mmCIF file of C-alpha atoms in Angstrom:
data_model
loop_
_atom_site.group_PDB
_atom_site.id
_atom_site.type_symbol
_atom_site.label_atom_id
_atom_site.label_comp_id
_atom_site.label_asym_id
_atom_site.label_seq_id
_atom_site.Cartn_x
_atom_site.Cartn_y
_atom_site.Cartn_z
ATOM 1 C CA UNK A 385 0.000 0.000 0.000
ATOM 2 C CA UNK A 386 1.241 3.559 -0.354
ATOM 3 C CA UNK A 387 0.307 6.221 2.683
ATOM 4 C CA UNK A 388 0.496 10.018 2.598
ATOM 5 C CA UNK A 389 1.645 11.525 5.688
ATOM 6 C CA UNK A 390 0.792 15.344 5.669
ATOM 7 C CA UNK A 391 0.163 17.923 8.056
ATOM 8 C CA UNK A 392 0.631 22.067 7.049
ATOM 9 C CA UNK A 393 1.663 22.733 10.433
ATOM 10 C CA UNK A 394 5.279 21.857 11.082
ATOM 11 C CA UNK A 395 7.186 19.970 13.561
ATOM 12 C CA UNK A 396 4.372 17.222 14.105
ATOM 13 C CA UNK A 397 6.143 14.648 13.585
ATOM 14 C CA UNK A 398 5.295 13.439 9.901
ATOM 15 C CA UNK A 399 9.189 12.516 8.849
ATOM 16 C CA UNK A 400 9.574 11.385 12.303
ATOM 17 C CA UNK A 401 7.025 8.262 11.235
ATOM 18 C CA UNK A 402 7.528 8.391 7.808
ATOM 19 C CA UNK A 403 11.579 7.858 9.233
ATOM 20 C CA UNK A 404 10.090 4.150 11.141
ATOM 21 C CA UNK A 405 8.009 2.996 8.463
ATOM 22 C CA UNK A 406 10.653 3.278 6.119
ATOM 23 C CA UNK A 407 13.213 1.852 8.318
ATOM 24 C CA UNK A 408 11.607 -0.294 10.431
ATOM 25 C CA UNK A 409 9.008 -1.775 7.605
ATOM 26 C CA UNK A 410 10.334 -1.679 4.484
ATOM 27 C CA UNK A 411 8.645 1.368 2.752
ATOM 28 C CA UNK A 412 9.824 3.419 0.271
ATOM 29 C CA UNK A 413 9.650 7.060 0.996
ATOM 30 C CA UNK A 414 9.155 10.107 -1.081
ATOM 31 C CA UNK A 415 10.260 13.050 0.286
ATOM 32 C CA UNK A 416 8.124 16.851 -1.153
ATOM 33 C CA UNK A 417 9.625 18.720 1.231
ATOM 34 C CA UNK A 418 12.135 21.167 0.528
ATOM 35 C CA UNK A 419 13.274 21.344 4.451
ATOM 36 C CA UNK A 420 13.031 17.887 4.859
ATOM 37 C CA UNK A 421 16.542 15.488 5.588
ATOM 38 C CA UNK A 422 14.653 11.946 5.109
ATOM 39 C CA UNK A 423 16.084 12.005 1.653
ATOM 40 C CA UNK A 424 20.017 12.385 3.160
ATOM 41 C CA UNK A 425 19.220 9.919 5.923
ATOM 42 C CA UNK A 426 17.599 7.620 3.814
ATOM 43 C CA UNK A 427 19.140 7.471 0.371
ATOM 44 C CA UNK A 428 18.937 4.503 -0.798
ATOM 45 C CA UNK A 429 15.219 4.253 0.034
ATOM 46 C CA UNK A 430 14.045 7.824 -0.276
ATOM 47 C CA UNK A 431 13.768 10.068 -3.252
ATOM 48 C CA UNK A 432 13.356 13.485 -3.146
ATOM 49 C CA UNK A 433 11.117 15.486 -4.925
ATOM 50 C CA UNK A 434 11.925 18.874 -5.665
ATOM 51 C CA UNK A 435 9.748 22.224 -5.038
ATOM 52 C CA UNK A 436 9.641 23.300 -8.836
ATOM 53 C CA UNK A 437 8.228 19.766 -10.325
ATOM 54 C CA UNK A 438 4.687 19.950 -11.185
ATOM 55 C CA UNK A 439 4.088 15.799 -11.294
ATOM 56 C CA UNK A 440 4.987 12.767 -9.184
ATOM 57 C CA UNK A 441 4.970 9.833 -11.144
ATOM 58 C CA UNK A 442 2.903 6.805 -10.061
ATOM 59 C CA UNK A 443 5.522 5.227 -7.192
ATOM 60 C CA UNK A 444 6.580 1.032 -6.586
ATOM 61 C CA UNK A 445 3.717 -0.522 -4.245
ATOM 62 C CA UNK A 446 4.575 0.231 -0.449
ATOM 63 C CA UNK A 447 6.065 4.041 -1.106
ATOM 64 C CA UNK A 448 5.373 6.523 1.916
ATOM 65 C CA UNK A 449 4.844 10.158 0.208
ATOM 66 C CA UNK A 450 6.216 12.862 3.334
ATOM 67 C CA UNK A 451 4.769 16.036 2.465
ATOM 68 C CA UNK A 452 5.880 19.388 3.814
ATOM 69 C CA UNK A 453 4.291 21.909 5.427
ATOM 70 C CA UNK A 454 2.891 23.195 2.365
ATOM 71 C CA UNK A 455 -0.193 23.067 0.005
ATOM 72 C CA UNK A 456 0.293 22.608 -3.976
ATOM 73 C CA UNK A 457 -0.821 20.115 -6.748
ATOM 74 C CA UNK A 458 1.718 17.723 -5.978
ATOM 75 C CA UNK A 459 -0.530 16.711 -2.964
ATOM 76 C CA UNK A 460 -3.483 15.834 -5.053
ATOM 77 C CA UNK A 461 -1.238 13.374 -6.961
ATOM 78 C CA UNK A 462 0.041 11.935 -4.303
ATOM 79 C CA UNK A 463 -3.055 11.288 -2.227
ATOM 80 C CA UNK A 464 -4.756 9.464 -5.445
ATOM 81 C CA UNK A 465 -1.721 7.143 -5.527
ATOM 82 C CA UNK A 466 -2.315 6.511 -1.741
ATOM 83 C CA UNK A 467 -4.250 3.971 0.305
ATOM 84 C CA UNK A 468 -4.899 5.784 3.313
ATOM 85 C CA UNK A 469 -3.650 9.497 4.608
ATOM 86 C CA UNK A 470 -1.843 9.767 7.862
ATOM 87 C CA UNK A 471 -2.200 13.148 9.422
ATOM 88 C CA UNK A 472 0.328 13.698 12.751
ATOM 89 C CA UNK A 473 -0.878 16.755 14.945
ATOM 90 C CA UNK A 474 0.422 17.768 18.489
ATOM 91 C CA UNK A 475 -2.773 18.206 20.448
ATOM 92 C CA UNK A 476 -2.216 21.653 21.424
ATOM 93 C CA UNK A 477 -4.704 24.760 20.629
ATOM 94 C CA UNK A 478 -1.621 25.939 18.356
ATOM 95 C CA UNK A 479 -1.550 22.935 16.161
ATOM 96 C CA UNK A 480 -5.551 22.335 15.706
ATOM 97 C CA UNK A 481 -6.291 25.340 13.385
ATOM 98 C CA UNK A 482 -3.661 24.226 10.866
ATOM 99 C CA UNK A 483 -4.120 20.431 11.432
ATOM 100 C CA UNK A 484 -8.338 21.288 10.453
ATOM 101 C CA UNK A 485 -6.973 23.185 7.430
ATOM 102 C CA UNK A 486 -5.278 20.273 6.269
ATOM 103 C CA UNK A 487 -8.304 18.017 6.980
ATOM 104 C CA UNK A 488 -10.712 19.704 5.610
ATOM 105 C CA UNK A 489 -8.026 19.953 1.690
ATOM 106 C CA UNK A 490 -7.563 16.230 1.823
ATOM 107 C CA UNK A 491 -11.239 15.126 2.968
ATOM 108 C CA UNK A 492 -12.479 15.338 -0.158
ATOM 109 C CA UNK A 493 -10.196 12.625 -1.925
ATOM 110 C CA UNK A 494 -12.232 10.491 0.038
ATOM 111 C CA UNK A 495 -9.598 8.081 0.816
ATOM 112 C CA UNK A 496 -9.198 7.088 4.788
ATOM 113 C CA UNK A 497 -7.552 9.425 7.224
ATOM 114 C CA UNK A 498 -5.815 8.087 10.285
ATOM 115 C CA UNK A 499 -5.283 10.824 12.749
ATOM 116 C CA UNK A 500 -1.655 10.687 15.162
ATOM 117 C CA UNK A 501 -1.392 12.617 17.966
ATOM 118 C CA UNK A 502 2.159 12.992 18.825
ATOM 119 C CA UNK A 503 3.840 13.723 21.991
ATOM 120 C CA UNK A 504 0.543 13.026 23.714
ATOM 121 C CA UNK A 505 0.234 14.114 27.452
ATOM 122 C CA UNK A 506 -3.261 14.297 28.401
ATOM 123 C CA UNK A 507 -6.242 12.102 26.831
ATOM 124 C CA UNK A 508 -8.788 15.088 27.603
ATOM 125 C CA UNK A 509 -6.492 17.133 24.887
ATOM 126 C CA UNK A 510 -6.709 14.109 22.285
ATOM 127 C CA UNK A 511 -10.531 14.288 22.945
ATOM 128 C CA UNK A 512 -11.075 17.458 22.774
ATOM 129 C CA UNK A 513 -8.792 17.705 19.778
ATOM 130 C CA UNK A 514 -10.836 14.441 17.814
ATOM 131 C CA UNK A 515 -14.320 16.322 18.835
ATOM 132 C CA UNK A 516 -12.729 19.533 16.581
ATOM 133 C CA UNK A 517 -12.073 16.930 13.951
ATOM 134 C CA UNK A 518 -15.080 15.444 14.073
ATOM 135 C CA UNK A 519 -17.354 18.863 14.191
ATOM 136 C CA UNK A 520 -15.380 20.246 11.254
ATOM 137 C CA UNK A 521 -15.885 17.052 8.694
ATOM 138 C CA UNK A 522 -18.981 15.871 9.840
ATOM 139 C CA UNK A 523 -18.028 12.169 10.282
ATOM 140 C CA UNK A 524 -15.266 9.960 12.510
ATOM 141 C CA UNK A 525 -11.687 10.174 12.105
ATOM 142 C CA UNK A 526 -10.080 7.199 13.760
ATOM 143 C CA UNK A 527 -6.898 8.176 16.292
ATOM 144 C CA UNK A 528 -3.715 6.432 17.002
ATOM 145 C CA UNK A 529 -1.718 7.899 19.788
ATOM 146 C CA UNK A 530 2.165 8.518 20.100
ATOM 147 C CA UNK A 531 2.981 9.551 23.517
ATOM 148 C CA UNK A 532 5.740 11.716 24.312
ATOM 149 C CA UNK A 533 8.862 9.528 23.608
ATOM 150 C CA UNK A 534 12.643 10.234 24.189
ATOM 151 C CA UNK A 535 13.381 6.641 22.215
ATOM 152 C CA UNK A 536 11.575 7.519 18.911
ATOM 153 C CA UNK A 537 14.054 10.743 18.692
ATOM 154 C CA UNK A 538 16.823 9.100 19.240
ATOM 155 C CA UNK A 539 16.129 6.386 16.783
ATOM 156 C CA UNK A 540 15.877 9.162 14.448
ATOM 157 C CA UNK A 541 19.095 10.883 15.457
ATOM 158 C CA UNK A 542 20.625 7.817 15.549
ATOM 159 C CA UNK A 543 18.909 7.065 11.942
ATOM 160 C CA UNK A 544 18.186 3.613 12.605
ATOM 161 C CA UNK A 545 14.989 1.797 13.200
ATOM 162 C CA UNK A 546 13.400 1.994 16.912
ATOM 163 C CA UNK A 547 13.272 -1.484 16.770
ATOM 164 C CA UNK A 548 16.772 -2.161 16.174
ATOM 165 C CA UNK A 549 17.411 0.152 18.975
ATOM 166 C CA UNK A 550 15.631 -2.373 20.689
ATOM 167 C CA UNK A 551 18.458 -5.437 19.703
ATOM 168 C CA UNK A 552 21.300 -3.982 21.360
ATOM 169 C CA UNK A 553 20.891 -5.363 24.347
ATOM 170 C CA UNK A 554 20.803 -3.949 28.389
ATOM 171 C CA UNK A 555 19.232 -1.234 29.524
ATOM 172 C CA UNK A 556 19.052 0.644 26.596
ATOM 173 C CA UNK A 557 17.256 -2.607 24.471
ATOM 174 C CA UNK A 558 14.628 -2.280 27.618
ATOM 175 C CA UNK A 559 13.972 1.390 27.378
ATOM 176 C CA UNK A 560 13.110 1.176 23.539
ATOM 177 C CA UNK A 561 11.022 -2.090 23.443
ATOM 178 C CA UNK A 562 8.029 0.174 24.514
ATOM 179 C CA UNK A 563 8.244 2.531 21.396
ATOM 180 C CA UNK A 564 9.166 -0.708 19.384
ATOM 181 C CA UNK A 565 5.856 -2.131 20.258
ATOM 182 C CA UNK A 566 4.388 1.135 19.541
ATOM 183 C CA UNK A 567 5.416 1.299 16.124
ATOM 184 C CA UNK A 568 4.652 -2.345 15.608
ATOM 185 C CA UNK A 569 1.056 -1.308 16.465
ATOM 186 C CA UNK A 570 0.970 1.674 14.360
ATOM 187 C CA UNK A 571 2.113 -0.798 11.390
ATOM 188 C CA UNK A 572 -0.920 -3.190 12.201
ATOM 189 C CA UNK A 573 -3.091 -0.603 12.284
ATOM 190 C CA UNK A 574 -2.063 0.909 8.847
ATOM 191 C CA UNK A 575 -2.460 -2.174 7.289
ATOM 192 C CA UNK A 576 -6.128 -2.229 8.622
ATOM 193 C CA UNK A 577 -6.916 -0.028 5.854
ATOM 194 C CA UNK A 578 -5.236 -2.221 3.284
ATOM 195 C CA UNK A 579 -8.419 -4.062 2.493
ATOM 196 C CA UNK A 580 -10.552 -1.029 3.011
#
């Protein structure tokens, strides 16, 4: 399957799962973001696509588009050659208004939206935040919550997969086999939508 992961707000952590799919689960990435360093850390399994081009071409089967912070036709083309659209948000009042405004663009492609809030503290602000959703687009958006983890930046520092983190062994394998399992979850549930 092929996922978009986009969010207009910044710093929500789209590269930062876009980074574990691709290296913990085989993906392919695609990289339209001109700040982005997925492409550097990833070479040999990330492309990137630059500002100027107008067209993606259709990508190999199991290709994770990252999209930027930004809003142009490129996003069209890549949520038509996508199975389901991940949308990371922090759920803070600064991140909702621009985390609707990229909602309500993509709703209309019709294609299923999982929503990820990242760095999750308090379950009252994930309600509160999926009750904005909900309100806005007049239907359900399912959630998946990251907490607040140490271990998922530092796999990405460390550009490796969490879950090879996880293989070193002592008390560093121990801290990172909770985020491991995390992203193991978050790669059941995107293959959920596989037969949707």
């Amino acid at each position: 399957m092929n996922i978009t992961i986009v969010n207009f707000k910044g710093g929500v952590g789209k590269s930062m799962i876009a980074h574990q799919l691709i290296s913990g689960f085989g993906f392919n990435g695609c990289e339209i973001d001109p700040y982005g360093s997925l492409s550097d850390r990833l070479p040999d399994r990330v492309e990137r696509i630059d500002i100027q081009q107008k067209s993606i071409e259709r990508p190999k089967k199991e290709t994770i588009f990252d999209f930027g912070g930004f809003d142009d036709i490129k996003l069209d083309q890549a949520i038509s050659y996508s199975d389901l659209i991940i949308i990371p948000f922090i759920p803070t009042l600064e991140t909702i208004q621009g985390t609707v405004d990229t909602l309500v663009r993509v709703a209309s492609a019709n294609k299923p939206i999982l929503m990820v809030p990242n760095m999750s503290q308090k379950e009252n602000d994930i309600n509160d935040a999926k009750f904005v959703f909900e309100d806005t687009l007049g239907f359900e958006v399912e959630m998946f919550p990251i907490p607040m983890s140490v271990a998922l930046q530092t796999a990405i520092n460390e550009n490796r997969a969490v879950d090879e983190l996880t293989k070193q062994g002592g008390i560093k394998a121990y801290a990172y086999k909770k985020s491991s399992k995390l992203m193991d979850d978050l790669h059941r549930k995107i293959r959920e939508y596989e037969s949707v």
